[in-house]
Coordinates of C-alpha atoms in Angstrom, one line a residue:
M1 CA -2.2 18.9 -82.6
E2 CA 1.4 20.0 -83.0
S3 CA 2.0 23.7 -83.5
K4 CA 4.1 24.9 -86.4
P5 CA 7.7 25.8 -85.8
N6 CA 8.1 29.1 -84.1
E7 CA 11.3 30.9 -84.4
Y8 CA 10.6 32.7 -81.2
C9 CA 11.1 29.3 -79.4
G10 CA 14.8 28.5 -78.6
R11 CA 15.8 31.9 -77.6
T12 CA 17.2 32.7 -74.2
E13 CA 15.7 35.2 -71.8
D14 CA 18.2 37.9 -73.0
Q15 CA 17.3 37.1 -76.6
S16 CA 13.6 37.1 -76.0
V17 CA 11.3 39.9 -77.0
R18 CA 11.7 42.6 -74.5
T19 CA 10.4 45.7 -76.3
L20 CA 7.0 46.5 -77.6
L21 CA 7.9 46.7 -81.3
P22 CA 9.4 43.2 -81.6
Q23 CA 6.6 41.7 -79.6
L24 CA 4.1 43.5 -81.8
L25 CA 5.7 42.1 -85.0
F26 CA 5.9 38.6 -83.5
A27 CA 2.3 38.8 -82.5
V28 CA 1.2 39.9 -85.9
R29 CA 3.0 36.9 -87.4
N30 CA 1.2 34.6 -85.1
V31 CA -2.1 36.1 -86.0
F32 CA -1.5 35.3 -89.7
R33 CA 0.1 32.0 -88.9
H34 CA -3.2 30.7 -87.3
R35 CA -5.4 31.9 -90.0
A36 CA -8.5 29.8 -89.4
R37 CA -8.7 30.7 -85.7
S38 CA -7.9 34.4 -86.4
A39 CA -10.6 34.5 -89.1
A40 CA -13.2 33.1 -86.6
T41 CA -12.3 35.7 -84.0
L42 CA -12.3 38.5 -86.6
A43 CA -15.7 37.4 -87.9
A44 CA -17.2 37.5 -84.3
I45 CA -15.7 41.0 -83.6
S46 CA -16.7 42.4 -87.0
F47 CA -20.2 41.1 -86.8
G48 CA -20.7 42.6 -83.3
V49 CA -19.3 46.0 -84.4
A50 CA -21.4 46.1 -87.6
S51 CA -24.5 45.1 -85.6
L52 CA -24.0 47.9 -83.1
I53 CA -23.6 50.4 -86.0
L54 CA -26.7 49.3 -87.7
A55 CA -28.8 49.1 -84.5
G56 CA -27.6 52.5 -83.3
G57 CA -28.1 54.1 -86.7
F58 CA -31.6 52.7 -86.8
I59 CA -32.5 54.1 -83.4
Q60 CA -30.9 57.5 -84.3
D61 CA -33.0 57.6 -87.4
I62 CA -36.2 57.1 -85.3
F63 CA -35.2 60.0 -83.1
K64 CA -34.4 62.2 -86.1
Q65 CA -37.5 61.4 -88.1
L66 CA -39.8 61.7 -85.0
G67 CA -38.2 65.0 -84.0
E68 CA -38.5 66.4 -87.5
A69 CA -42.2 65.3 -87.7
I70 CA -42.9 67.1 -84.4
I71 CA -41.1 70.2 -85.5
H72 CA -42.6 70.5 -88.9
S73 CA -46.1 69.6 -88.0
Q74 CA -46.7 71.1 -84.6
T75 CA -44.1 72.9 -82.5
G76 CA -41.5 74.5 -84.8
H77 CA -37.9 74.6 -83.5
I78 CA -38.4 77.1 -80.7
Q79 CA -41.4 78.8 -79.2
I80 CA -41.5 82.1 -77.4
T81 CA -44.4 82.9 -75.0
Q82 CA -45.1 85.2 -72.1
E83 CA -43.6 83.8 -68.9
G84 CA -46.1 81.5 -67.2
Y85 CA -48.0 80.7 -70.4
A86 CA -47.2 76.9 -70.1
E87 CA -48.8 76.7 -66.6
G88 CA -51.6 79.2 -67.1
K89 CA -52.8 78.6 -70.7
N90 CA -55.6 76.4 -69.7
R91 CA -56.9 78.6 -66.8
A92 CA -56.5 82.1 -68.2
P93 CA -54.8 82.2 -71.6
E94 CA -55.8 85.9 -72.0
R95 CA -53.3 86.9 -69.4
Y96 CA -50.4 85.6 -71.4
L97 CA -50.8 87.4 -74.7
I98 CA -47.7 88.8 -76.6
K99 CA -48.3 92.4 -77.3
N100 CA -47.2 93.6 -80.7
P101 CA -46.1 90.2 -82.0
R102 CA -45.0 91.7 -85.4
E103 CA -42.4 93.9 -83.7
L104 CA -41.0 91.0 -81.7
K105 CA -41.0 88.7 -84.7
S106 CA -39.1 91.3 -86.8
A107 CA -36.5 91.8 -84.0
I108 CA -35.9 88.1 -83.6
Q109 CA -35.4 87.4 -87.3
Q110 CA -32.6 89.9 -87.4
L111 CA -30.6 88.2 -84.6
T112 CA -28.9 85.5 -86.7
P113 CA -29.1 84.0 -90.2
Q114 CA -29.8 80.6 -88.7
I115 CA -33.3 81.8 -87.9
E116 CA -35.2 80.9 -91.1
G117 CA -38.5 82.4 -90.1
A118 CA -41.0 83.2 -87.4
S119 CA -44.8 83.2 -87.2
S120 CA -47.4 84.2 -84.7
R121 CA -50.1 81.8 -83.3
L122 CA -53.2 82.6 -81.3
T123 CA -54.5 79.5 -79.5
F124 CA -58.1 79.0 -78.4
S125 CA -60.5 76.3 -77.4
G126 CA -64.1 76.1 -78.4
T127 CA -66.8 74.1 -80.1
L128 CA -67.2 73.2 -83.8
N129 CA -70.7 72.7 -85.1
N130 CA -71.7 71.2 -88.4
G131 CA -75.4 71.8 -88.0
R132 CA -76.0 68.4 -86.6
R133 CA -73.7 67.9 -83.7
D134 CA -70.9 69.6 -81.8
L135 CA -67.3 68.7 -81.1
G136 CA -64.9 70.3 -78.6
I137 CA -61.8 71.4 -80.4
I138 CA -58.4 73.0 -79.8
G139 CA -57.8 75.7 -82.4
E140 CA -54.9 77.7 -83.7
G141 CA -54.9 81.0 -85.6
V142 CA -51.9 80.9 -87.8
E143 CA -50.1 82.9 -90.5
P144 CA -50.8 80.5 -93.4
D145 CA -47.8 81.1 -95.7
S146 CA -45.3 81.1 -92.9
E147 CA -46.9 77.9 -91.4
N148 CA -46.8 76.2 -94.8
K149 CA -43.1 76.7 -95.0
L150 CA -42.6 75.2 -91.6
G151 CA -45.3 72.5 -91.7
T152 CA -43.7 70.2 -94.3
H153 CA -44.7 67.1 -92.3
L154 CA -48.3 68.1 -92.1
S155 CA -49.9 66.1 -94.9
F156 CA -53.3 66.9 -96.4
V157 CA -55.4 63.8 -97.1
E158 CA -58.0 66.0 -98.8
G159 CA -58.0 69.6 -100.0
R160 CA -55.3 72.1 -99.5
A161 CA -53.5 74.2 -96.8
L162 CA -54.6 77.7 -95.8
R163 CA -53.4 80.7 -97.7
D164 CA -52.8 84.3 -96.6
S165 CA -55.6 85.4 -98.8
D166 CA -58.1 83.1 -96.9
G167 CA -60.5 84.7 -94.5
D168 CA -63.4 82.3 -93.7
Q169 CA -61.6 79.1 -94.5
I170 CA -60.7 76.4 -92.1
V171 CA -58.6 73.2 -92.1
V172 CA -59.4 70.4 -89.7
G173 CA -57.6 67.3 -88.4
H174 CA -58.5 63.9 -89.8
G175 CA -60.0 62.9 -86.5
V176 CA -62.2 66.0 -86.4
A177 CA -63.4 65.4 -89.9
K178 CA -64.2 61.8 -89.2
A179 CA -66.1 62.6 -85.9
L180 CA -68.3 65.3 -87.6
G181 CA -68.5 63.7 -91.0
L182 CA -66.9 66.7 -92.7
G183 CA -65.8 66.9 -96.3
L184 CA -64.4 69.6 -98.5
G185 CA -66.8 72.5 -99.0
D186 CA -68.8 71.8 -95.9
H187 CA -69.7 74.8 -93.7
V188 CA -69.1 74.8 -90.0
T189 CA -69.6 77.2 -87.1
L190 CA -66.9 77.9 -84.6
L191 CA -68.0 79.0 -81.1
A192 CA -65.5 80.4 -78.6
T193 CA -66.1 82.0 -75.2
L194 CA -64.3 85.2 -74.4
P195 CA -62.8 86.0 -71.0
Q196 CA -65.6 88.5 -70.3
G197 CA -68.1 85.7 -70.7
A198 CA -69.5 86.6 -74.2
V199 CA -69.7 84.0 -76.9
N200 CA -68.4 84.7 -80.3
T201 CA -69.2 82.7 -83.4
L202 CA -67.8 82.6 -86.9
D203 CA -68.7 80.6 -90.0
F204 CA -66.1 78.8 -92.0
E205 CA -65.7 76.6 -95.1
V206 CA -63.7 73.4 -94.9
V207 CA -60.9 73.6 -97.5
G208 CA -58.5 70.9 -96.1
I209 CA -58.2 67.8 -93.9
F210 CA -54.8 67.2 -92.5
Q211 CA -52.9 64.4 -90.8
S212 CA -49.8 64.8 -88.6
F213 CA -47.8 62.2 -86.9
S214 CA -50.0 62.4 -83.8
K215 CA -53.5 60.8 -83.9
E216 CA -54.4 62.7 -80.7
F217 CA -53.6 66.0 -82.2
D218 CA -55.6 65.2 -85.4
A219 CA -58.6 64.3 -83.3
R220 CA -59.0 67.8 -81.8
A221 CA -57.0 70.3 -83.9
V222 CA -58.4 72.9 -86.3
R223 CA -56.5 75.9 -87.9
I224 CA -57.9 79.2 -89.2
P225 CA -56.1 82.3 -90.4
L226 CA -54.6 84.4 -87.6
S227 CA -56.8 87.4 -88.6
S228 CA -59.9 85.4 -88.2
A229 CA -58.8 84.0 -84.8
Q230 CA -58.1 87.5 -83.6
T231 CA -61.5 88.6 -84.7
L232 CA -63.0 85.5 -82.9
M233 CA -61.1 86.2 -79.7
D234 CA -61.5 90.0 -79.9
T235 CA -57.7 90.7 -79.7
T236 CA -54.8 91.9 -81.9
D237 CA -52.2 89.9 -80.0
A238 CA -50.9 86.4 -80.1
H239 CA -50.0 83.7 -77.6
I240 CA -47.0 82.1 -79.3
L241 CA -44.1 83.1 -81.6
V242 CA -43.0 80.0 -83.5
I243 CA -39.4 80.1 -84.8
S244 CA -38.0 77.8 -87.5
L245 CA -34.3 77.3 -88.0
T246 CA -32.1 76.4 -91.0
N247 CA -30.6 73.5 -88.9
T248 CA -32.3 71.5 -86.2
E249 CA -28.9 70.8 -84.5
A250 CA -28.6 74.5 -83.8
T251 CA -31.7 74.5 -81.6
A252 CA -30.0 74.5 -78.2
Q253 CA -27.5 77.2 -79.2
I254 CA -30.2 79.5 -80.6
A255 CA -32.5 78.9 -77.7
D256 CA -29.8 79.8 -75.2
A257 CA -29.1 83.0 -77.1
L258 CA -32.8 83.9 -77.1
R259 CA -33.1 83.2 -73.4
K260 CA -30.3 85.6 -72.6
E261 CA -31.9 88.3 -74.8
Y262 CA -35.5 87.9 -73.9
A263 CA -35.8 86.2 -70.5
K264 CA -35.3 89.6 -68.7
K265 CA -38.1 91.0 -70.8
G266 CA -40.6 88.6 -69.4
Y267 CA -40.6 86.0 -72.2
S268 CA -40.2 82.2 -71.9
V269 CA -38.1 80.4 -74.6
T270 CA -38.8 76.7 -75.1
A271 CA -37.1 74.3 -77.5
W272 CA -39.1 71.8 -79.4
N273 CA -38.0 68.7 -77.5
E274 CA -39.0 70.4 -74.2
L275 CA -42.5 70.9 -75.7
S276 CA -43.1 67.3 -76.6
D277 CA -43.5 64.9 -73.7
F278 CA -44.1 62.1 -76.1
Y279 CA -40.7 62.6 -77.7
E280 CA -38.8 62.7 -74.4
K281 CA -40.4 59.5 -73.3
T282 CA -39.8 57.8 -76.6
V283 CA -36.1 58.7 -76.5
E284 CA -35.8 57.5 -72.9
L285 CA -37.5 54.2 -73.9
Y286 CA -35.4 53.5 -77.0
D287 CA -32.2 54.5 -75.2
R288 CA -32.9 51.9 -72.6
Q289 CA -33.7 49.3 -75.2
F290 CA -30.6 50.1 -77.2
G291 CA -28.5 49.9 -74.0
V292 CA -29.8 46.3 -73.4
L293 CA -29.1 45.5 -77.1
R294 CA -25.6 46.9 -76.8
L295 CA -25.0 44.7 -73.7
I296 CA -26.3 41.6 -75.4
I297 CA -24.0 42.2 -78.4
L298 CA -21.1 42.8 -76.1
V299 CA -21.7 39.6 -74.3
M300 CA -22.0 37.7 -77.6
V301 CA -18.7 39.1 -78.8
L302 CA -17.0 38.4 -75.4
L303 CA -18.2 34.7 -75.5
S304 CA -17.3 34.2 -79.1
V305 CA -13.8 35.7 -78.7
A306 CA -13.2 34.0 -75.4
N307 CA -14.0 30.6 -77.0
S308 CA -11.7 31.3 -79.9
V309 CA -8.9 32.4 -77.6
N310 CA -9.3 29.4 -75.4
M311 CA -9.1 27.1 -78.4
T312 CA -6.0 28.9 -79.5
V313 CA -4.3 28.6 -76.1
F314 CA -5.3 24.9 -75.9
E315 CA -3.8 24.1 -79.3
R316 CA -0.7 26.0 -78.6
T317 CA 0.0 24.6 -75.1
R318 CA 3.3 22.9 -76.1
E319 CA 4.4 26.2 -77.8
F320 CA 3.8 28.1 -74.6
G321 CA 5.4 25.4 -72.5
T322 CA 8.5 25.5 -74.7
M323 CA 8.7 29.3 -74.3
L324 CA 8.6 28.9 -70.5
A325 CA 11.1 26.0 -70.6
I326 CA 13.7 28.0 -72.5
G327 CA 13.5 30.8 -70.0
D328 CA 10.8 33.2 -71.1
T329 CA 8.9 34.7 -68.2
K330 CA 5.2 34.3 -67.5
G331 CA 4.8 38.0 -68.3
T332 CA 6.2 37.4 -71.8
V333 CA 3.7 34.7 -72.5
F334 CA 0.9 36.9 -71.1
R335 CA 1.9 39.9 -73.2
L336 CA 2.3 37.9 -76.3
I337 CA -1.3 36.5 -76.1
L338 CA -2.7 39.9 -75.1
I339 CA -0.9 41.7 -78.0
E340 CA -2.1 39.1 -80.5
N341 CA -5.7 39.9 -79.4
L342 CA -5.0 43.6 -79.4
C343 CA -4.2 43.2 -83.1
L344 CA -7.2 41.0 -83.7
G345 CA -9.4 43.5 -81.9
L346 CA -8.1 46.5 -83.8
L347 CA -8.4 44.7 -87.2
G348 CA -11.8 43.2 -86.4
S349 CA -13.1 46.6 -85.2
L350 CA -11.9 48.3 -88.4
V351 CA -13.4 45.6 -90.6
G352 CA -16.7 45.8 -88.6
M353 CA -16.9 49.6 -88.9
L354 CA -16.3 49.4 -92.7
A355 CA -18.8 46.6 -93.1
G356 CA -21.4 48.4 -90.8
M357 CA -21.0 51.7 -92.8
A358 CA -21.3 49.9 -96.1
A359 CA -24.4 48.0 -95.0
A360 CA -25.9 51.2 -93.6
L361 CA -25.4 53.0 -96.9
A362 CA -26.9 50.1 -98.8
I363 CA -30.0 49.8 -96.5
S364 CA -30.5 53.6 -96.5
S365 CA -30.4 53.7 -100.3
I366 CA -33.4 51.2 -100.4
G367 CA -35.1 52.3 -97.2
I368 CA -37.1 50.3 -94.6
P369 CA -40.9 50.7 -94.8
M370 CA -42.1 51.2 -91.3
P371 CA -45.7 51.0 -89.9
P372 CA -47.2 54.0 -88.1
P373 CA -45.7 54.5 -84.7
P374 CA -47.9 54.3 -81.6
N375 CA -50.5 57.1 -81.6
S376 CA -49.9 57.8 -85.2
N377 CA -51.7 57.3 -88.6
I378 CA -48.7 57.8 -90.9
G379 CA -45.9 55.3 -91.6
Y380 CA -42.5 56.3 -92.8
I381 CA -39.3 55.1 -94.5
A382 CA -36.6 54.4 -92.1
Q383 CA -32.9 54.7 -92.8
I384 CA -29.6 54.1 -91.0
Q385 CA -28.0 57.2 -89.7
L386 CA -24.2 57.2 -89.7
E387 CA -22.8 59.4 -86.9
P388 CA -19.1 59.4 -86.2
S389 CA -19.5 59.2 -82.5
S390 CA -21.7 56.0 -82.8
I391 CA -19.3 54.4 -85.2
A392 CA -16.4 55.1 -82.9
T393 CA -18.3 53.8 -79.9
A394 CA -19.1 50.6 -81.7
G395 CA -15.5 50.1 -82.8
T396 CA -14.3 50.8 -79.2
I397 CA -16.7 48.3 -77.8
G398 CA -15.5 45.6 -80.2
F399 CA -11.9 46.3 -79.5
F400 CA -12.2 46.2 -75.8
A401 CA -14.4 43.1 -75.9
C402 CA -11.6 41.3 -77.7
V403 CA -9.0 42.5 -75.2
L404 CA -11.1 41.6 -72.2
A405 CA -11.9 38.2 -73.5
A406 CA -8.2 37.4 -73.8
I407 CA -7.2 38.3 -70.3
I408 CA -8.3 35.1 -68.5
P409 CA -6.9 32.7 -71.2
A410 CA -3.7 34.6 -71.3
L411 CA -3.3 34.3 -67.5
R412 CA -4.0 30.6 -67.7
A413 CA -1.4 30.1 -70.4
S414 CA 1.2 32.1 -68.5
R415 CA 0.7 29.9 -65.4
L416 CA 1.1 26.5 -67.2
D417 CA 3.1 23.8 -65.6
I418 CA 6.1 23.3 -67.9
G419 CA 6.2 19.6 -67.7
E420 CA 2.5 19.1 -68.4
A421 CA 2.5 21.7 -71.2
L422 CA 5.4 19.9 -73.0
R423 CA 3.6 16.6 -72.7
S424 CA 0.4 18.1 -74.2
G425 CA -0.7 16.4 -77.4
I426 CA 1.6 13.4 -77.0

């Protein structure tokens, strides 16, 4: 196939393109001169970049929704405990009580407007009895109204949440209710052993059955008002101060500030992601999977672009032979091909980023119904998160994939034998 007339051909070495701007203008003209091949290359780059944006945004949405579910059903954004509580809570939790939790809560809420609220929790383990059988449970005494503001991802399949006015009411996890055959209005007895060896019991009425994202949590968890828990455990203190923030992204900053303020006073400050081993392992798993996906897409783009560039070089062999014959250097040919692919890479990445963002917005407006994750009972609606860093990374990968794919064909074209190149296609 003969190439179209090229006004670059016929120039002497002194007249050839020596500076970047003329080379760039000439390369752009070549890109639009070979429209079909350029369109194929642009399609490959754009598809790869858009795929990276969509896949990355989907993974980021999983992280975000899982994190928010953990925060707003179990941990809160930050927890403050006595130093050593995490290691000793199962052996001797009575040694790690926060004295005067109300005073500490009041002081913390005044630190920064980013702290939306704080509530005290008293944890305990015991046995729940419905008159027919027993079940070992993990209980929490909570401040109902504060917890209700925080626990937006704690859904009640039956009944209602606790209220500050409640005294002998209890809410139980879905797994607990199923194991004991509990329903609304049923009465249960909660037994707990005190550190001194005595056994305390209190009677409660079931007013709610809840589900969180964690099936394991629902299978053992019950919640009662903090005042009832303190009566049950014969104390006026609490184990945990749960802090909620106006913005999850500020967690690390606020946690660091609280550590500087309270670590020297014997308190331990822990962010929500450090409290959830499940979240950390999930992030690690999906990061690895997305890394493999990113590599696969990169290889696909490289192969597609390399094939397109090789076809271009093959069809333009006589053109490059003519350039070499009239005195252009091998470096000039190499730079010309490379600059052409720089233009294609830049244009393809921009088109891919725009297409990826448009597709992400369209998908997010509809939503993707997702089944319950592992160890969960509740499905969710997935979306595509658009983060500037992820979009820029996808565009950069597409751009450099195009450039890298052009290096070997450009080197081959620059080393053509002039005689064989001029006879090509005859």
